[in-house]
Coordinates of C-alpha atoms in Angstrom, one line a residue:
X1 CA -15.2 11.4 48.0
X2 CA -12.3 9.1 47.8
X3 CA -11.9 6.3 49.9
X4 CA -8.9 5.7 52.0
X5 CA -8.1 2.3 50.8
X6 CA -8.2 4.4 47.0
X7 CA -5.9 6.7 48.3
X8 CA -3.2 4.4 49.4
X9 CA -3.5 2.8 45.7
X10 CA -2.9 5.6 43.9
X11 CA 0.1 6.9 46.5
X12 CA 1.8 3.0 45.9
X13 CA 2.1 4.0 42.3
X14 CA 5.2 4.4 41.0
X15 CA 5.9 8.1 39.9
X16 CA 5.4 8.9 36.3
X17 CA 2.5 6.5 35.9
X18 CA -0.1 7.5 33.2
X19 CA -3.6 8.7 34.6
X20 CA -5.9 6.8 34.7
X21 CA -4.3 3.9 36.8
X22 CA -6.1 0.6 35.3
X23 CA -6.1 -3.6 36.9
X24 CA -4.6 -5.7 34.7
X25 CA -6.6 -7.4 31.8
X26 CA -5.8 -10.4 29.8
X27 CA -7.9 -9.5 27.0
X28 CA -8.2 -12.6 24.0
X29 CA -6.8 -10.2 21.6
X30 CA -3.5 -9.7 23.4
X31 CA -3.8 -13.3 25.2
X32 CA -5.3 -15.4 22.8
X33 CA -7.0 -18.7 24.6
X34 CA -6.6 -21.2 22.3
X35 CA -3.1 -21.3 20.8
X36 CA -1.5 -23.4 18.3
X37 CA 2.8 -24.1 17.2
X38 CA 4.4 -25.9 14.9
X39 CA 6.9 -28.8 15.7
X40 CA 9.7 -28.1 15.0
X41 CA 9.3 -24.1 14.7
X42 CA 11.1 -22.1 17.4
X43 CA 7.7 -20.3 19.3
X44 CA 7.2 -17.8 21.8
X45 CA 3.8 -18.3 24.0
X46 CA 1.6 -15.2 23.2
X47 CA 0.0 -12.8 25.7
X48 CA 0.8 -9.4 26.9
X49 CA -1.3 -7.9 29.1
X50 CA -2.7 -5.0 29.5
X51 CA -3.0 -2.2 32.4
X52 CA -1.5 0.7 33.8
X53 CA 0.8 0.9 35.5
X54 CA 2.2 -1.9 33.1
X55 CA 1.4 -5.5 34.5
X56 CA 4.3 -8.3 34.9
X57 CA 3.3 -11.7 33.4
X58 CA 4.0 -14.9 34.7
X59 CA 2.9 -18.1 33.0
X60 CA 3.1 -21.5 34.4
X61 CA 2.9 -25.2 33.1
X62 CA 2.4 -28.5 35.3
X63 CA 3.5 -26.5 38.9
X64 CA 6.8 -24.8 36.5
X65 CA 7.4 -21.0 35.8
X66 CA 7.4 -21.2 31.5
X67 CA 10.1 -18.4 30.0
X68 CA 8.1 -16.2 27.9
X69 CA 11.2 -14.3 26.8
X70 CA 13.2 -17.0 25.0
X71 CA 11.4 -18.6 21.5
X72 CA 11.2 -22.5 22.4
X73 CA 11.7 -25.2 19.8
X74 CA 8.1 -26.9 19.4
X75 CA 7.6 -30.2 20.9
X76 CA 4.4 -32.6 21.3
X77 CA 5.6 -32.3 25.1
X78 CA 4.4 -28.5 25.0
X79 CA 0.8 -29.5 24.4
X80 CA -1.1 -28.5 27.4
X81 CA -2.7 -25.6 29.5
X82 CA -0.8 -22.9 30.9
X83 CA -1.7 -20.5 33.5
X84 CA -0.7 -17.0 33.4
X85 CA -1.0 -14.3 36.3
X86 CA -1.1 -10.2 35.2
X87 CA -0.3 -8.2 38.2
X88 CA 0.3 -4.7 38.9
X89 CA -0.3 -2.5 42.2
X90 CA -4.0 -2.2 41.6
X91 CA -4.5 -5.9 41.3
X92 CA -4.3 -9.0 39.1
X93 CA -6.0 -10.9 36.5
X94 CA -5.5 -14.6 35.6
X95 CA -6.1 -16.7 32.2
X96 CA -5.8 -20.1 31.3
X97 CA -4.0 -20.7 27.4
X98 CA -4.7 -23.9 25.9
X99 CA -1.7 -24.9 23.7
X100 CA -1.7 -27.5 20.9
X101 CA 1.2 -28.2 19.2
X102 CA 0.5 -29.7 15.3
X103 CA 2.3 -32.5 13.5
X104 CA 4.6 -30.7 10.7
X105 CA 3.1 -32.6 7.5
X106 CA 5.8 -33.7 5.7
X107 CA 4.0 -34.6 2.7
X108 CA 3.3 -30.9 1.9
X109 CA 6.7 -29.6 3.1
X110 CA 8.1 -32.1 -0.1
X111 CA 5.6 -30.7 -2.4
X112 CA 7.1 -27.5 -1.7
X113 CA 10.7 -28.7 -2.4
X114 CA 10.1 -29.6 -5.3
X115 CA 8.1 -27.0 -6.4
X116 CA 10.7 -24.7 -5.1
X117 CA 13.6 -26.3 -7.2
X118 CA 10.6 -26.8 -10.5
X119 CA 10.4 -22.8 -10.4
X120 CA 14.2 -22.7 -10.6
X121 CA 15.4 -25.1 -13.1
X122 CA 12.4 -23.3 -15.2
X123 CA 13.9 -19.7 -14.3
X124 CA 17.4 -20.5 -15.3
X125 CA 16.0 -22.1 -18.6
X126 CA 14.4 -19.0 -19.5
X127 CA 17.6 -17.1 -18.4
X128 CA 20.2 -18.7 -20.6
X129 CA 17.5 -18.8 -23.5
X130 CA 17.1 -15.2 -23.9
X131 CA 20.9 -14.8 -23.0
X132 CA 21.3 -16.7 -26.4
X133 CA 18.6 -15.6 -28.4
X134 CA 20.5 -12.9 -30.3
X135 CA 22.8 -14.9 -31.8
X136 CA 20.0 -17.4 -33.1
X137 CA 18.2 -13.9 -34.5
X138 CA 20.9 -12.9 -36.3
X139 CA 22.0 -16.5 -37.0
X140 CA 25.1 -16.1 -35.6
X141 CA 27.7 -19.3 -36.1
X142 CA 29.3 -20.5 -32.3
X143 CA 32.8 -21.2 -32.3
X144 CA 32.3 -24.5 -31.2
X145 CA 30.6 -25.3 -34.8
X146 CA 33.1 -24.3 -37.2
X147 CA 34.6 -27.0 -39.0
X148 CA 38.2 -27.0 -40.3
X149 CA 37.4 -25.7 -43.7
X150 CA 36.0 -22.6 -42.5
X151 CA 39.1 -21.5 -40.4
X152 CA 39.2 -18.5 -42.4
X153 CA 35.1 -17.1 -42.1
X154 CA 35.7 -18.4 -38.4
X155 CA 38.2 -15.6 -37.4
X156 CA 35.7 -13.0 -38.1
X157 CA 32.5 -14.4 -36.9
X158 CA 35.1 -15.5 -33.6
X159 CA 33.9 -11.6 -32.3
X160 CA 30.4 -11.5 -33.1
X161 CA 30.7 -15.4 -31.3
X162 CA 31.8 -13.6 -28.5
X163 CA 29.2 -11.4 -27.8
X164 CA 26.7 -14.6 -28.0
X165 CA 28.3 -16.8 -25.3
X166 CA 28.8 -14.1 -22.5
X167 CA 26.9 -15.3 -19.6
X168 CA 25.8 -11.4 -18.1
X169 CA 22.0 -12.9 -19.1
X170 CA 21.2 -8.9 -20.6
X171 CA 18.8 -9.0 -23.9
X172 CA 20.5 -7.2 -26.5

């Protein structure tokens, strides 16, 4: 038998509401406790709760509602412990987030410029060698080494040249 105080919880529902009604829960896999940004990063404070119907979420931090719609720019100053509320018509559920907010290590983001730009250079060396390694197989002459007195064999190597110092990096 269903009491009346039951009754007037499930009539408060709104309409279309999925059976079984359920409080809101902030579980740790939706609403992780312990949380940790980047500076500098643009972040969005993570926890969605769960419940039926769905629960609103507010989260607060030092006394001020936190906006967990738009992705914030990491800061030192967001350090700290939040407070966020689930409710729905069947009840609430509360959770404190402890945020950290780590130091961007600028040492390793270096390593990884250079390494970035290392892989590069080395890429576009192997490029443009196997964009001119026919012409050393077939021992191709280059324009650009023709002497003078060899005006003459230069006109018809000037096609086979051609093919050799086309940029369209294809292995032929």
């Amino acid at each position: 038998m269903a009491s009346e105080e039951g009754r007037d919880t499930l009539n408060s529902l709104p309409s279309g509401t999925l059976f079984p009604p359920d409080k809101p829960r902030l579980e740790e896999s939706g609403c992780p406790g312990n949380q940790t940004w980047m500076e500098g990063m643009e972040q969005k404070l993570a926890c969605v709760p769960k419940g039926n119907p769905t629960p609103s979420l507010v989260c607060t931090w030092n006394g001020v509602i936190f906006d967990l719609q738009m992705p914030q720019k990491a800061t030192q100053n967001h350090t700290g412990t939040y407070s966020c509320t689930a409710t729905n018509q069947l009840g609430s559920a509360s959770k404190d987030i402890a945020l950290t907010v780590e130091e961007l290590n600028e040492d390793i983001l270096s390593i990884v410029v250079i390494l970035i730009a290392a892989l590069g250079i080395g890429i576009f060396t192997l490029a443009l060698y196997f964009n001119y390694l026919p012409c050393k197989i077939e021992r191709r002459k280059s324009p650009y080494r023709q002497t003078e007195e060899n005006q003459e064999e230069g006109s018809q190597f000037a096609v086979q040249a051609e093919t050799c110092n086309t940029h369209d990096m294809t292995v032929i």
